[in-house]
PDB file of C-alpha atoms in Angstrom:
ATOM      1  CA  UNK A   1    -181.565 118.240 -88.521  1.00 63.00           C
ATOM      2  CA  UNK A   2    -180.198 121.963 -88.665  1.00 71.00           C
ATOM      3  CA  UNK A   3    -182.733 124.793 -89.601  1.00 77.00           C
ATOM      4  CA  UNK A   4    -180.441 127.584 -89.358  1.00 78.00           C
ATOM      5  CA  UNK A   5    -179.398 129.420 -92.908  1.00 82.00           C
ATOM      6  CA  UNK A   6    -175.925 129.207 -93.732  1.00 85.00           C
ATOM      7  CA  UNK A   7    -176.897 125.520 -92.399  1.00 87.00           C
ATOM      8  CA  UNK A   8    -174.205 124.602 -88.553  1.00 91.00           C
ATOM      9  CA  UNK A   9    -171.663 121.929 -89.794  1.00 92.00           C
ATOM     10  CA  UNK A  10    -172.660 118.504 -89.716  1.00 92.00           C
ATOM     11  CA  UNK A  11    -171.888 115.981 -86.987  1.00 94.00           C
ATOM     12  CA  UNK A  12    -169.152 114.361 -89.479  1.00 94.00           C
ATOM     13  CA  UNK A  13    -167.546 117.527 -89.594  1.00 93.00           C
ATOM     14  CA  UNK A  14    -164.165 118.513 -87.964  1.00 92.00           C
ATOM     15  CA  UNK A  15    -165.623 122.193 -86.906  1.00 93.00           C
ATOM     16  CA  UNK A  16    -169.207 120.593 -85.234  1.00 94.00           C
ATOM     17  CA  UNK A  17    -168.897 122.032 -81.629  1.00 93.00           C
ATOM     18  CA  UNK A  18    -169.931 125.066 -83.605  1.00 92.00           C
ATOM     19  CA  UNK A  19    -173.297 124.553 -84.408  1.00 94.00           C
ATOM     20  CA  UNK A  20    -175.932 125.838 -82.408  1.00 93.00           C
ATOM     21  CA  UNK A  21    -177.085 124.422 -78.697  1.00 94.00           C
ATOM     22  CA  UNK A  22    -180.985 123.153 -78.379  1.00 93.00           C
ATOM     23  CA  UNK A  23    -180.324 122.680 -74.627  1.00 95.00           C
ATOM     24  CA  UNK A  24    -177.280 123.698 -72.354  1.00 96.00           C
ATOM     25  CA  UNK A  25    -177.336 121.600 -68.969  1.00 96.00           C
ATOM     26  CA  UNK A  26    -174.263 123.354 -67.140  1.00 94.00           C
ATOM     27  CA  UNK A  27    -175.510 121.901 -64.048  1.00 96.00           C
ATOM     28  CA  UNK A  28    -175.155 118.226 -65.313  1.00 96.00           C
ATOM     29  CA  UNK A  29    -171.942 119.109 -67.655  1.00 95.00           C
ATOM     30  CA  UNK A  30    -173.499 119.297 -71.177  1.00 96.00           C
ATOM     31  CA  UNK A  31    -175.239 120.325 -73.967  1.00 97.00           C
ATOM     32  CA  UNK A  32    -177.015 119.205 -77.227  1.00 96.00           C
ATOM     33  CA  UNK A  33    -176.157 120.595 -80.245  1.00 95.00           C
ATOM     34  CA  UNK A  34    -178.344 121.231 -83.117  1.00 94.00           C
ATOM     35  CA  UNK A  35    -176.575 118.786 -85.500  1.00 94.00           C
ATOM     36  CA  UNK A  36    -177.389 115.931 -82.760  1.00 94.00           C
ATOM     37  CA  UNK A  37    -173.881 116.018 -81.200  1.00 97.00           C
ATOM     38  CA  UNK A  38    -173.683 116.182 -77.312  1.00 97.00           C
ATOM     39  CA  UNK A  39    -171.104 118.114 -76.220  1.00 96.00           C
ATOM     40  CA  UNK A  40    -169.007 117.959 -72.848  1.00 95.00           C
ATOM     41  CA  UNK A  41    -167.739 120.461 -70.682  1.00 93.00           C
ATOM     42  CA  UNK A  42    -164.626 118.586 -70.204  1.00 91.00           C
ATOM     43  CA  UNK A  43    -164.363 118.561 -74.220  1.00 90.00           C
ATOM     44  CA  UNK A  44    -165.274 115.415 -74.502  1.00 94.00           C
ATOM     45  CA  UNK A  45    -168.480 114.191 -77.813  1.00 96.00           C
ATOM     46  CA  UNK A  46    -171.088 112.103 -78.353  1.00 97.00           C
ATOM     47  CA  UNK A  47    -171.963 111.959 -81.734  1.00 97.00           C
ATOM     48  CA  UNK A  48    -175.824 111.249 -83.097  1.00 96.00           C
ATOM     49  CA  UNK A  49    -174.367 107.552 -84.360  1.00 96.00           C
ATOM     50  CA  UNK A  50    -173.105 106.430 -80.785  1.00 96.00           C
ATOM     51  CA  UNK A  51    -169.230 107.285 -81.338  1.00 96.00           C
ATOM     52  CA  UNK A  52    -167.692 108.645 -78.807  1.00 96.00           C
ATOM     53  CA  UNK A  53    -164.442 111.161 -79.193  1.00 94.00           C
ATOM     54  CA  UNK A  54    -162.748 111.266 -76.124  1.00 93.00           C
ATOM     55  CA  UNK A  55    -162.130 114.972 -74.320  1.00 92.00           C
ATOM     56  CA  UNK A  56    -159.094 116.792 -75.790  1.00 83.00           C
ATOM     57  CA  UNK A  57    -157.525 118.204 -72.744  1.00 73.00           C
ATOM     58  CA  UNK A  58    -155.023 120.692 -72.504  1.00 68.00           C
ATOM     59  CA  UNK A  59    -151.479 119.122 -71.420  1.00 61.00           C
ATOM     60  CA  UNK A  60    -150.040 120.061 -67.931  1.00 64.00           C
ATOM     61  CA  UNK A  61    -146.580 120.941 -68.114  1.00 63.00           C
ATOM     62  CA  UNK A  62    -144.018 120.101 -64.725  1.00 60.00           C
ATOM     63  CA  UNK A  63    -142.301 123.450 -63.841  1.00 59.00           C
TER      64      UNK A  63
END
């Protein structure tokens, strides 16, 4: 799917939110990726195969 040279990791990959974005939809919360990933803003993936990964929030600690 990727055109860019060196090539954007792979959708299978653990480093994928670091390919390039085809279209960035801030308004609705996300964007497509060019490896076919769709990316959340609350961290959150839909990969091209219909798995889902599930956001990876940042804990809240009680004071």
């Amino acid at each position: 799917m990727c055109q860019h040279r060196p090539e954007c990791p792979s959708a299978e990959s653990e480093d994928r939110e670091a390919a390039v974005p085809l279209a960035c939809h801030p308004e609705q919360g996300w964007s497509l990726l060019c490896n076919g990933v769709v990316l959340f803003e609350d961290t959150g993936e839909l990969l091209p195969d219909g798995r889902v990964i599930a956001p990876r929030r940042p804990v809240a600690h009680a004071a």
